[in-house]
Every structure is written in C-alpha cells, then in structure tokens.
PDB file of C-alpha atoms in Angstrom:
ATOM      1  CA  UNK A   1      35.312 124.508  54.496  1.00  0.00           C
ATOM      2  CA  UNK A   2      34.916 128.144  55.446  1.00  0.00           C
ATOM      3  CA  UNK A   3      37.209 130.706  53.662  1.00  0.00           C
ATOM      4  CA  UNK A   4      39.806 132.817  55.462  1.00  0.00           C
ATOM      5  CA  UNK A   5      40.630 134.535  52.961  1.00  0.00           C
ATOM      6  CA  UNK A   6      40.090 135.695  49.548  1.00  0.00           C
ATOM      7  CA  UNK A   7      42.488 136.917  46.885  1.00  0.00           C
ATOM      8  CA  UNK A   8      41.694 138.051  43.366  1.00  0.00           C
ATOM      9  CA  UNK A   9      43.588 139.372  40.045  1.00  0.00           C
ATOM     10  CA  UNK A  10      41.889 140.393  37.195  1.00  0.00           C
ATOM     11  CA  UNK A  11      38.634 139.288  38.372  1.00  0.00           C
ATOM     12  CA  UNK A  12      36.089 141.677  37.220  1.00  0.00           C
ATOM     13  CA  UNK A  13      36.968 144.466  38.992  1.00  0.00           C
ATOM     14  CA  UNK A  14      38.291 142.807  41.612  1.00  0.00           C
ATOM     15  CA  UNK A  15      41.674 143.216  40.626  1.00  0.00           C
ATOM     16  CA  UNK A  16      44.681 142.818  43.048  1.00  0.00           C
ATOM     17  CA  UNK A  17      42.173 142.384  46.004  1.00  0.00           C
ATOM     18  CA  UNK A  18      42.978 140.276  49.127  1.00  0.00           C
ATOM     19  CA  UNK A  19      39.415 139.956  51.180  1.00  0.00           C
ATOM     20  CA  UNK A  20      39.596 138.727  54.731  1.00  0.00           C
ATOM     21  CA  UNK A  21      36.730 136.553  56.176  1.00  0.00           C
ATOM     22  CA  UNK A  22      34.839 136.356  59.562  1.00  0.00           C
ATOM     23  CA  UNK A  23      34.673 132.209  60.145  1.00  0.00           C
ATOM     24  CA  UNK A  24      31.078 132.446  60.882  1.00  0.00           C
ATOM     25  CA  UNK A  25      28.926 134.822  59.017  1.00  0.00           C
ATOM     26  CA  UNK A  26      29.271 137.296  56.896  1.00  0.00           C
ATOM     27  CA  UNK A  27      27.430 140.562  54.861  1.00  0.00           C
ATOM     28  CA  UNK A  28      28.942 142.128  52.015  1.00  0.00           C
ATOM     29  CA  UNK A  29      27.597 145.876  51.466  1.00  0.00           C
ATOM     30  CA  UNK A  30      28.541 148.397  49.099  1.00  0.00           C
ATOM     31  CA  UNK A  31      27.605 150.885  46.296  1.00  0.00           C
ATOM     32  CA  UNK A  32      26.146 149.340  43.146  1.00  0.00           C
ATOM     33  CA  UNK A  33      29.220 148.406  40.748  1.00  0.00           C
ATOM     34  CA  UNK A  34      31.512 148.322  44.154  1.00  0.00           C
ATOM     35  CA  UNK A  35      32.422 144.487  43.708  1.00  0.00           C
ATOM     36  CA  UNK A  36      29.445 142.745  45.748  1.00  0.00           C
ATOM     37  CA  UNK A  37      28.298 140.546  43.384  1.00  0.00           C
ATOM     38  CA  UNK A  38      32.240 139.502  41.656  1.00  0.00           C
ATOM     39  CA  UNK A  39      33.235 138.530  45.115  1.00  0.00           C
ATOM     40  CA  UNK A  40      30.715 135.717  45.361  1.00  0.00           C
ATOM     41  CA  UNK A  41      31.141 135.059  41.853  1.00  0.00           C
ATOM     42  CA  UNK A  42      34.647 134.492  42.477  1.00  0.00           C
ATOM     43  CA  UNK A  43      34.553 132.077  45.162  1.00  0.00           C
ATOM     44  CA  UNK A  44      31.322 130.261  43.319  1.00  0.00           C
ATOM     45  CA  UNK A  45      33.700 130.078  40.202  1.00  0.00           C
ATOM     46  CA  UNK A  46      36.698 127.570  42.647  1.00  0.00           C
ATOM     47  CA  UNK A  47      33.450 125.449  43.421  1.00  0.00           C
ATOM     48  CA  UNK A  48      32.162 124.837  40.184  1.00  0.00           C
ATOM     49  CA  UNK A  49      34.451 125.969  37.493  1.00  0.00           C
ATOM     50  CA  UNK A  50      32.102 128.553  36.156  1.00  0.00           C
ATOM     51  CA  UNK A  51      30.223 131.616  36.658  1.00  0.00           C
ATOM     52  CA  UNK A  52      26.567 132.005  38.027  1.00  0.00           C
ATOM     53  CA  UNK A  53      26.252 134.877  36.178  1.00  0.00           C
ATOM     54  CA  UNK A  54      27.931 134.600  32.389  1.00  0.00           C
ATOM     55  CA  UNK A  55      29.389 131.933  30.310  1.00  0.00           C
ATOM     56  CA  UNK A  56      31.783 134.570  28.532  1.00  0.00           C
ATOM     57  CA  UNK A  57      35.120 134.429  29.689  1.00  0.00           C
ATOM     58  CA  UNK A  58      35.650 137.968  28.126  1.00  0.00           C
ATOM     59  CA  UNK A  59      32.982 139.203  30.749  1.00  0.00           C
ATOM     60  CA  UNK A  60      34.700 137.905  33.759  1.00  0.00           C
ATOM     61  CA  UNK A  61      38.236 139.045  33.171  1.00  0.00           C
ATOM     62  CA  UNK A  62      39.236 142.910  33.855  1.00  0.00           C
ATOM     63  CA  UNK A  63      38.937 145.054  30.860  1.00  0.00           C
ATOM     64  CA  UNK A  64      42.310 144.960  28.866  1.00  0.00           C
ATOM     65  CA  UNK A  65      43.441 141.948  30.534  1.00  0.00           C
ATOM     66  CA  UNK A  66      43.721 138.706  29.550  1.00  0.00           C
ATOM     67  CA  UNK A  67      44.232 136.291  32.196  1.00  0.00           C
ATOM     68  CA  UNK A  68      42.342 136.082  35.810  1.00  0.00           C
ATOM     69  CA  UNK A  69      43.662 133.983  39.157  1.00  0.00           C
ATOM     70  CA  UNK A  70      41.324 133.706  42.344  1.00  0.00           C
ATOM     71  CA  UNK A  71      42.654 131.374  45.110  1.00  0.00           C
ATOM     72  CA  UNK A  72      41.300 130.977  48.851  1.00  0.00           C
ATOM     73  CA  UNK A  73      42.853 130.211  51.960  1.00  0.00           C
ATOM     74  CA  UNK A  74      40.320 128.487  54.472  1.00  0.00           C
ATOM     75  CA  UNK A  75      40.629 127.850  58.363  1.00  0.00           C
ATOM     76  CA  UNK A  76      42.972 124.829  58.481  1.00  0.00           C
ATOM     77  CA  UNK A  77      45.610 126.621  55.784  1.00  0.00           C
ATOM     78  CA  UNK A  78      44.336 124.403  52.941  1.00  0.00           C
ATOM     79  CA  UNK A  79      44.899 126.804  49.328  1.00  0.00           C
ATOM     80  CA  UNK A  80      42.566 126.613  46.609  1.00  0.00           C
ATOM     81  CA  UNK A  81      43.555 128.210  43.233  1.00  0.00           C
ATOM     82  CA  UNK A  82      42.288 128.868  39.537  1.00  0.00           C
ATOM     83  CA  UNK A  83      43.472 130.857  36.828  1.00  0.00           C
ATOM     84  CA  UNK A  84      42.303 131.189  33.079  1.00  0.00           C
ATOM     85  CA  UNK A  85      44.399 132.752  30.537  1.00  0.00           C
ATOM     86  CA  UNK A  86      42.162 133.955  27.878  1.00  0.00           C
ATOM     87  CA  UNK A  87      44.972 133.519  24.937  1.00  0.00           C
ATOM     88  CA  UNK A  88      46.280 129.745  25.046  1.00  0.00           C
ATOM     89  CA  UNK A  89      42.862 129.077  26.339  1.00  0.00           C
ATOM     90  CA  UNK A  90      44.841 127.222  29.615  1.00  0.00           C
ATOM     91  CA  UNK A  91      43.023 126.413  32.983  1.00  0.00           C
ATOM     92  CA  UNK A  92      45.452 126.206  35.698  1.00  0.00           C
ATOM     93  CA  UNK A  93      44.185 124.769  38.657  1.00  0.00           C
ATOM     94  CA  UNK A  94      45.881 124.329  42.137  1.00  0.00           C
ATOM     95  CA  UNK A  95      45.270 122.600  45.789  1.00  0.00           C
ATOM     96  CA  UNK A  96      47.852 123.112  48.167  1.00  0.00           C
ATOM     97  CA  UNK A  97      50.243 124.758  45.260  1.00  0.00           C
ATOM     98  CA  UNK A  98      50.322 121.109  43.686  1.00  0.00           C
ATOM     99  CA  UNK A  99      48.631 121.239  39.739  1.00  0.00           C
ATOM    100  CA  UNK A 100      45.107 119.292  39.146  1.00  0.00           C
ATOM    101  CA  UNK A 101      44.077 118.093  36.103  1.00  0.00           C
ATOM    102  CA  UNK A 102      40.406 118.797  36.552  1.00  0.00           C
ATOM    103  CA  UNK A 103      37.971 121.030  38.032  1.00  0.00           C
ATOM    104  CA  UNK A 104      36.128 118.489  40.224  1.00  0.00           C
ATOM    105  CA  UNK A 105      39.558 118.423  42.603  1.00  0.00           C
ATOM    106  CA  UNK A 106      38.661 121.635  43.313  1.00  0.00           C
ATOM    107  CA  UNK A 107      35.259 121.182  43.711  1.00  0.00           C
ATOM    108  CA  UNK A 108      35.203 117.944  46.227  1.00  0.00           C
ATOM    109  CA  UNK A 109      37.244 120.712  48.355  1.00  0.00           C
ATOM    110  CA  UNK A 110      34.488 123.507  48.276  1.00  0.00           C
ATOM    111  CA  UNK A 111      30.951 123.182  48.733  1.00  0.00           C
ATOM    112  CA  UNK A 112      29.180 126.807  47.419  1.00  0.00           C
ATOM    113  CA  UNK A 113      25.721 126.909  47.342  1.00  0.00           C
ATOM    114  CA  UNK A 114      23.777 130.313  46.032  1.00  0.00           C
ATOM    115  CA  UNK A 115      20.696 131.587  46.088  1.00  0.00           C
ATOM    116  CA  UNK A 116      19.596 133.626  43.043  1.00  0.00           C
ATOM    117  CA  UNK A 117      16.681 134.641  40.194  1.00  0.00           C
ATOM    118  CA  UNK A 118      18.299 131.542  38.578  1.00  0.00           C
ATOM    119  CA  UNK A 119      17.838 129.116  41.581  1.00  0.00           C
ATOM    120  CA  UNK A 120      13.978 129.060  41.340  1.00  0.00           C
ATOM    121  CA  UNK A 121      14.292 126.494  38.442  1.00  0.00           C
ATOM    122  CA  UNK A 122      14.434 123.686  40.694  1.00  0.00           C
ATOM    123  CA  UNK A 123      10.610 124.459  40.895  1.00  0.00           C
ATOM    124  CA  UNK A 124      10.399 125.635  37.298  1.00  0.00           C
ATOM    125  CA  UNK A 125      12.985 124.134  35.390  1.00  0.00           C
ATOM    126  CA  UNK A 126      11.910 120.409  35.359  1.00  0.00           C
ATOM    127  CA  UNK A 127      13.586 116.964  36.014  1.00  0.00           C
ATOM    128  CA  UNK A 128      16.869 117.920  34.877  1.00  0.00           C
ATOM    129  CA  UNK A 129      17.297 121.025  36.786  1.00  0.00           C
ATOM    130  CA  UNK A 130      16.409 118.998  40.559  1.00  0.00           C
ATOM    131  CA  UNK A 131      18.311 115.908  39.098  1.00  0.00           C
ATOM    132  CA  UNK A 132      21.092 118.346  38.764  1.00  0.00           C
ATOM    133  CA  UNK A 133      20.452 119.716  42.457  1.00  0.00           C
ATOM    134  CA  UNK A 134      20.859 116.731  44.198  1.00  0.00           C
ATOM    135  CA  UNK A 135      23.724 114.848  42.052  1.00  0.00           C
ATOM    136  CA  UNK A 136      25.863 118.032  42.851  1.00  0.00           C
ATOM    137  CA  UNK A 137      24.659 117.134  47.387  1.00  0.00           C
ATOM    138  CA  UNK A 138      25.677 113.584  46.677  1.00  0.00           C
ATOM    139  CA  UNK A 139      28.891 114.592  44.920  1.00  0.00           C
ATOM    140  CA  UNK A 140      30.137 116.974  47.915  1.00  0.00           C
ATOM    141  CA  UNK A 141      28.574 113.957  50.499  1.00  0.00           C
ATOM    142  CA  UNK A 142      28.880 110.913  49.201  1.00  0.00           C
ATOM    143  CA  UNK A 143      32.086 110.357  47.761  1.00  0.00           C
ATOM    144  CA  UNK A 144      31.844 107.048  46.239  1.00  0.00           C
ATOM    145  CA  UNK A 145      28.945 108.497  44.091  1.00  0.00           C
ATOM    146  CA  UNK A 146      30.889 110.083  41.240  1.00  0.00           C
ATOM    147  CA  UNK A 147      32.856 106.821  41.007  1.00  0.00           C
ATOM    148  CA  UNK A 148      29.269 104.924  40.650  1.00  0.00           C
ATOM    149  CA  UNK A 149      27.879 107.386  38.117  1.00  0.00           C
ATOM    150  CA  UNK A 150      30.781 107.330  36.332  1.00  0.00           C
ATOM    151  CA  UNK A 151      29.831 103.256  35.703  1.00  0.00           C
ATOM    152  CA  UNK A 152      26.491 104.203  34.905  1.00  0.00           C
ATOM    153  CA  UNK A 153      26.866 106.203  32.671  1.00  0.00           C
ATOM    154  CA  UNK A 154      29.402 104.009  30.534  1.00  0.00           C
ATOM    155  CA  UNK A 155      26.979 101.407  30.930  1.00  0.00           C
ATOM    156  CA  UNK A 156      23.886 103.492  29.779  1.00  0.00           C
ATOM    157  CA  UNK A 157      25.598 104.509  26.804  1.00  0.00           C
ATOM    158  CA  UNK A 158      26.526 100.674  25.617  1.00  0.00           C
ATOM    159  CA  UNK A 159      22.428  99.821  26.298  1.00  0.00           C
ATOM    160  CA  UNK A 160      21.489 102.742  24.352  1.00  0.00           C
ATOM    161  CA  UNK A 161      23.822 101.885  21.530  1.00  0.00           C
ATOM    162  CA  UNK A 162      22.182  98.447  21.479  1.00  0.00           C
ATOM    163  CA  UNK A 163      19.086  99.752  21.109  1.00  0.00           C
ATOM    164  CA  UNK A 164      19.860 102.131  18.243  1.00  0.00           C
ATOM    165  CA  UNK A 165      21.340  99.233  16.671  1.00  0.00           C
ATOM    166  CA  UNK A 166      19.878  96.291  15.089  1.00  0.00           C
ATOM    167  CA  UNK A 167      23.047  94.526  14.509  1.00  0.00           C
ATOM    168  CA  UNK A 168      23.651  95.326  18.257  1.00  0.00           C
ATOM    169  CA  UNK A 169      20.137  93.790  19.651  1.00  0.00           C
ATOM    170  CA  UNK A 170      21.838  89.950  20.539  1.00  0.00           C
ATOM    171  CA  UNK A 171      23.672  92.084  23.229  1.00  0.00           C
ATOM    172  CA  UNK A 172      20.718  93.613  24.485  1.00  0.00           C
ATOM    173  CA  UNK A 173      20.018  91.045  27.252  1.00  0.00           C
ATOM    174  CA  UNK A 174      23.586  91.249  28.781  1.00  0.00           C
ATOM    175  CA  UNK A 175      23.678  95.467  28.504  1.00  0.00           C
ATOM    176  CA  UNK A 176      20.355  95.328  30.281  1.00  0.00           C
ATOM    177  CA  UNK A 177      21.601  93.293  33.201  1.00  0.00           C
ATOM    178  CA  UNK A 178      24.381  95.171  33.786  1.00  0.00           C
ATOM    179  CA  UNK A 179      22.110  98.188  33.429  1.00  0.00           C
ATOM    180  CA  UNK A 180      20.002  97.010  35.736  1.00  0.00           C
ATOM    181  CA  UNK A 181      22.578  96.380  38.645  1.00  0.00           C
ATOM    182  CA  UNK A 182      24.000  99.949  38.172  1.00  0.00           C
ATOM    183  CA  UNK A 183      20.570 101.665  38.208  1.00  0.00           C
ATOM    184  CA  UNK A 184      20.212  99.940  41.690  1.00  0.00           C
ATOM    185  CA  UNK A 185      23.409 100.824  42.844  1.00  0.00           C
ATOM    186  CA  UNK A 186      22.981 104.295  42.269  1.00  0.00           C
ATOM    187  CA  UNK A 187      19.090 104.753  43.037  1.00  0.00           C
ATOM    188  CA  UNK A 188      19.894 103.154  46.640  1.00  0.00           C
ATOM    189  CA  UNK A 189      22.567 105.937  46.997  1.00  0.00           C
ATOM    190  CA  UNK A 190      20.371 108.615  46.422  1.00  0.00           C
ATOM    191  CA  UNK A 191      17.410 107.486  48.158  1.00  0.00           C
ATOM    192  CA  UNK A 192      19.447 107.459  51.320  1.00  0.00           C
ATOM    193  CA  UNK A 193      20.747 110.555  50.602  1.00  0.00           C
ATOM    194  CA  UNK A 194      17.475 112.181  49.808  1.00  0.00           C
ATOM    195  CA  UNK A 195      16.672 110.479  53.178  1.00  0.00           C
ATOM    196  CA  UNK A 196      19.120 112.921  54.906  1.00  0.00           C
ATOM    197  CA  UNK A 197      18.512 116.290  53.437  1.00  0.00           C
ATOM    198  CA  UNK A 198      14.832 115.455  54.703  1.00  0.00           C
ATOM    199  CA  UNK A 199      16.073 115.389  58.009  1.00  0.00           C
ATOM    200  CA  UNK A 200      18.486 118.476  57.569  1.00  0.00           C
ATOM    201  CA  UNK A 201      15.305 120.126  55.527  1.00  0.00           C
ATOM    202  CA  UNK A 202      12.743 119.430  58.547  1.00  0.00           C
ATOM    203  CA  UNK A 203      15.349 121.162  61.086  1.00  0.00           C
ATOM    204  CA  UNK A 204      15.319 124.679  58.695  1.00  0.00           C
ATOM    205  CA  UNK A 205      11.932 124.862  57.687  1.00  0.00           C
ATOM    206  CA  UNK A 206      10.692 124.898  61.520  1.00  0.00           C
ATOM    207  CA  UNK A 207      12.940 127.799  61.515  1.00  0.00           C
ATOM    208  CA  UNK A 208      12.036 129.500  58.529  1.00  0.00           C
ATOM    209  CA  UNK A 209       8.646 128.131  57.315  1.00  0.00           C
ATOM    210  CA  UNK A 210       7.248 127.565  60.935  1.00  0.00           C
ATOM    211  CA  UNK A 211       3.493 126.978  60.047  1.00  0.00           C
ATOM    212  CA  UNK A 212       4.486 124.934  57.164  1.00  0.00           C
ATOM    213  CA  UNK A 213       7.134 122.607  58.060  1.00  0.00           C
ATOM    214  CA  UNK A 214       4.820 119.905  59.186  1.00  0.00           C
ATOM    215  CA  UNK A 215       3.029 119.670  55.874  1.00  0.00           C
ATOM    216  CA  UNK A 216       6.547 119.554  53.675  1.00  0.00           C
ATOM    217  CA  UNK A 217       7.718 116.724  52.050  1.00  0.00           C
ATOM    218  CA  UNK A 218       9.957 115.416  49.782  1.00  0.00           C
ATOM    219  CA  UNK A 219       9.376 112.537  47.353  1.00  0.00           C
ATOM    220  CA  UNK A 220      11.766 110.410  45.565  1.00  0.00           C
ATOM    221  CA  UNK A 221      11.410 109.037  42.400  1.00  0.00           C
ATOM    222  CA  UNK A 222      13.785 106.350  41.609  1.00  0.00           C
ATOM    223  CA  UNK A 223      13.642 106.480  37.697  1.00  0.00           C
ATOM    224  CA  UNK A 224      11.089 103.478  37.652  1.00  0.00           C
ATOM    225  CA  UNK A 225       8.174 101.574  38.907  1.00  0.00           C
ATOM    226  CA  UNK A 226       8.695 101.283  43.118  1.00  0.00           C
ATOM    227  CA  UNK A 227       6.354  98.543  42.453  1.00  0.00           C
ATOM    228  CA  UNK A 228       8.212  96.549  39.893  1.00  0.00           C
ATOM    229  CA  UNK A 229      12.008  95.506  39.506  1.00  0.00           C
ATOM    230  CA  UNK A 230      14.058  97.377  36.872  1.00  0.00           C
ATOM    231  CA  UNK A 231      14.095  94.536  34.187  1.00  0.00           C
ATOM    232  CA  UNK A 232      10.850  93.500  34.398  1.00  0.00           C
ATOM    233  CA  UNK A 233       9.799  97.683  33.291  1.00  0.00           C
ATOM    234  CA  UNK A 234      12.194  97.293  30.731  1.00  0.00           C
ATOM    235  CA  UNK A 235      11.356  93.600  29.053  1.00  0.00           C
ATOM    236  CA  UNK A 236       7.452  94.856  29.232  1.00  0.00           C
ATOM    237  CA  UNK A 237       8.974  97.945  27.350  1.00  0.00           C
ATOM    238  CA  UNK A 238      11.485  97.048  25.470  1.00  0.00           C
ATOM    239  CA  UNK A 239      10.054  97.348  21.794  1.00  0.00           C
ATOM    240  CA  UNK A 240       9.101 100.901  22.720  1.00  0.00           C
ATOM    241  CA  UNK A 241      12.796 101.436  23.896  1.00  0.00           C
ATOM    242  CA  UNK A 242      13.892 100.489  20.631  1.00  0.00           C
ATOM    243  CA  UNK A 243      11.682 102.083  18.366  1.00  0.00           C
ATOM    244  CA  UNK A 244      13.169 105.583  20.373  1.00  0.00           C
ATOM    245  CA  UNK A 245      16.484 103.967  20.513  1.00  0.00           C
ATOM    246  CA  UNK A 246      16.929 105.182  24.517  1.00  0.00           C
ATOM    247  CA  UNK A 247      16.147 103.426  27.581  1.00  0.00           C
ATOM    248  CA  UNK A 248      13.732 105.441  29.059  1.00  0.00           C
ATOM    249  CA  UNK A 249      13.526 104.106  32.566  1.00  0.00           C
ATOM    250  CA  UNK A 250      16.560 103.950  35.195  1.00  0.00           C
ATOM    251  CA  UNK A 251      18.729 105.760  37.405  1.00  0.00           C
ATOM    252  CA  UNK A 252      19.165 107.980  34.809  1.00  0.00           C
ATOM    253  CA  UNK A 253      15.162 108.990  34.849  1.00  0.00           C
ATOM    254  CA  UNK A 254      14.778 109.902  38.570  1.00  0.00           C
ATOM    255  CA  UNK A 255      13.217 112.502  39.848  1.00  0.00           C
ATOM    256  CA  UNK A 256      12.852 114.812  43.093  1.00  0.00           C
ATOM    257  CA  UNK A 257       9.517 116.236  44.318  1.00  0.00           C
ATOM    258  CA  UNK A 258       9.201 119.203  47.191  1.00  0.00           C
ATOM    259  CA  UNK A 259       5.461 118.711  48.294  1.00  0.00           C
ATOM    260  CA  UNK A 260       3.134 121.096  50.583  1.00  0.00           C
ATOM    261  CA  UNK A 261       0.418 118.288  51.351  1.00  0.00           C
ATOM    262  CA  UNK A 262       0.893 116.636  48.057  1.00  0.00           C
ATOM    263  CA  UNK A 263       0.917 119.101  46.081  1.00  0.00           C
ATOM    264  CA  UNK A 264       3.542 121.001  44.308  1.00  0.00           C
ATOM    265  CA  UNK A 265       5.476 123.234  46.707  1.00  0.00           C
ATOM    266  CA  UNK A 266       5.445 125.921  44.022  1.00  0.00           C
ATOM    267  CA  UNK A 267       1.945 125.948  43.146  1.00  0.00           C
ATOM    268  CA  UNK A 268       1.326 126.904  46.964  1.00  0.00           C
ATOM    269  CA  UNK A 269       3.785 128.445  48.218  1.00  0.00           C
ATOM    270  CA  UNK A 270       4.312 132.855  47.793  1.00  0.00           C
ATOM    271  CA  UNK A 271       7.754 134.165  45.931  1.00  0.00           C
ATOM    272  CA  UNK A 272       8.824 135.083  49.060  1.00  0.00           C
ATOM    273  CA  UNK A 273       8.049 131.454  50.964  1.00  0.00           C
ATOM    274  CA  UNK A 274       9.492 130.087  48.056  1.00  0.00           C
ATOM    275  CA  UNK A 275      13.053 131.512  48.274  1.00  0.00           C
ATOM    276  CA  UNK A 276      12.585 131.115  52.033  1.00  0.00           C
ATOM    277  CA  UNK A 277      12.266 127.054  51.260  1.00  0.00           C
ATOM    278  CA  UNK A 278      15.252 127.634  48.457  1.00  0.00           C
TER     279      UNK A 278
END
C-alpha cells in the first residue's frame, strides 16, 4: 500500500498532526528536533507494532500524556489505526474502524521497510538477525507461510520436549517424522521465495551496484545437509540432540548468505556499498 495520509496524536511531538502524502516519492526535511524522524517512526510502528528506535513506551508518547493514536489512510481508502494507552496498558488496534485482536492484522496490511545504523546487522548480527529478514518478506508475500510456521513451531517444541525427556524418548520417532515433513514444508517455501528476491535483487543492484551486480549472490541454507534427507541428519545425530536436549538441524536452523564471489558481501564491500546493497 502507499499512504495518503498520515494522522498523529500524542506521538512524540507529533501531536494533533495530519501529514498528506505524494503517491510516489517522497523527502521529509526539516530542522533537527522538527518531527523527521517520529513521522517514519510512526508509520514503522502500524507495520510492526513497535518502534525502530526505543522499546519505552514512555519515550514515544508526548510529554504529560498518556495515551498515543496514529492511523493512515492509503490510496484505495483502506484505514489503518493504533493506539496505546499507557495506564490500563490497552492496545487498540483498528482496520477499516472494525477492532483486531492482534498486531499482525495490521501488519499483513503494511509492508515498511527502513534503512538505518541498526539495519547493518543482517551482515553483523548473525543467523537470527537474516532469519528474521526474510521470515518478515515471506510473511508480507507468502501468505500461507505464517499458517505453516505456526505448525512448525508447535511441532518443534513437542520434538524438543522429547528430547529433554527421557520418559518422553518412545515418542521420539513419531515427533521426528512429523518434524521432518514440516521442516520440508517450510524450507521449500522459502527457497522459492529466496528464489524471487534474487531476481528482484539482480534488477536493483545493476542500478545501484553496477560493477558489482554480476558477482552478487545469494545462498540459501535450508537448516540441513542439501545432500542428505532431514531424518537421516537427525538419526546419525540423534544422541547428540539429546545430550543438548534441542534438535539442532531443521527449518528452524536455516540460514541466508549475501555473497560478492563467494565471499562474504561484508567483508568486501565499503560502508557506503554496503547500505547501497541494504
């Protein structure tokens, strides 16, 4: 979607605005302290339920206040609204005027992506941090995905309890099945969509990264041996497993790597070609 328009109460110091947008592009100047930065933070708060910059509530909400509202109005007149009240601790959250029960309503509605000092951990931050990256592309793309996942993860959990308990280790064999099937499931779902942000990625980086575009890649790593099937990894490890009392391959385990000619993209690359590739 791309927002029309922007309204804010209590938002930082965005209080009692009403922002209108261009449906293209659009730059956002001003003194320091004017209200750049809240205005982003505001519409990156209705796509992911939280702030890019704090996790104090206190921060975000005008000074003497205690409840803030943001809400959007995009090009086809679909409303998107959130409001916290800092003293009963409520979340209020709205589509269309008609109450949600959870943030990802609002989310599946808005996709926000931003580019910050924080954003260079998907080089620096590990697994978890690109893991994180490309579960939150599937969600907004793939919409069965959250529905698989959601399996997965109940299923991961029962395995995991089986291994942690020795009472629990005659159930092993039929966790690890249905493990096995789920990891599958979901590993085939992101390898197709890691598939298509390669495409998407080899379009931009002719555009920004000209001379390097050719030599970019991106490598998927399904969470196990592309050489072996899922059960067979975990039979040949399963006393290991146990002893840690976690399965430690799976869908859970995968793994994203950006590549210059095999070698990692941030080892290469300058600051400034790296937030180019961000």
């Amino acid at each position: 979607m791309s927002v029309l328009k922007l309204v804010t109460q209590n938002f930082r110091n965005l209080d009692g605005k009403q922002i209108i947008f261009h449906p293209d592009n659009n730059f956002i100047i001003g003194e320091n302290g004017s209200g750049k930065s809240s205005l982003l933070e505001a519409i990156f708060y209705l796509g992911h339920g939280k702030s890019f910059r704090t996790t104090k509530i206190n921060s975000i909400i005008h000074h003497e206040k205690s409840k803030f509202v943001v809400s959007i109005k995009d090009f086809e007149q679909q409303q998107l609204g959130l409001s916290k009240d800092l003293n009963t601790g409520e979340t209020d959250i709205r589509v269309n005027s008609e109450r949600q029960s959870r943030l990802s309503d609002l989310a599946k509605n808005i996709a926000v992506q931003i580019v910050t000092p924080e954003s260079f951990k998907l080089f620096f931050g590990g697994p978890k941090e690109r893991r994180r990256f490309i579960d939150l592309g599937l969600f907004h793309v793939k919409h069965d995905f959250s529905h698989q996942w959601r399996d997965f993860s109940r299923v991961l959990k029962q395995r995991n309890a089986c291994l942690r308990s020795a009472s629990a280790h005659s159930m092993l064999d039929y966790w690890t099945d249905i493990f096995c099937s789920h990891s599958e499931i979901v590993a085939q779902i992101r390898d197709e969509y890691v598939e298509e942000l390669k495409s998407e990625l080899n379009i931009w980086t002719r555009i920004l990264l000209p001379s390097l575009s050719e030599q970019i890649n991106v490598q998927y790593l399904q969470g196990w041996s592309s050489k072996k099937a899922l059960k067979d990894v975990l039979i040949e490890g399963q006393e290991r497993e146990i002893q840690q009392g976690y399965s430690s391959h799976g869908a859970q385990k995968f793994d994203v790597r950006f590549l210059l000619n095999r070698t990692s993209i941030d080892v290469l690359l300058s600051r400034g070609q790296q937030k180019l590739f961000l």
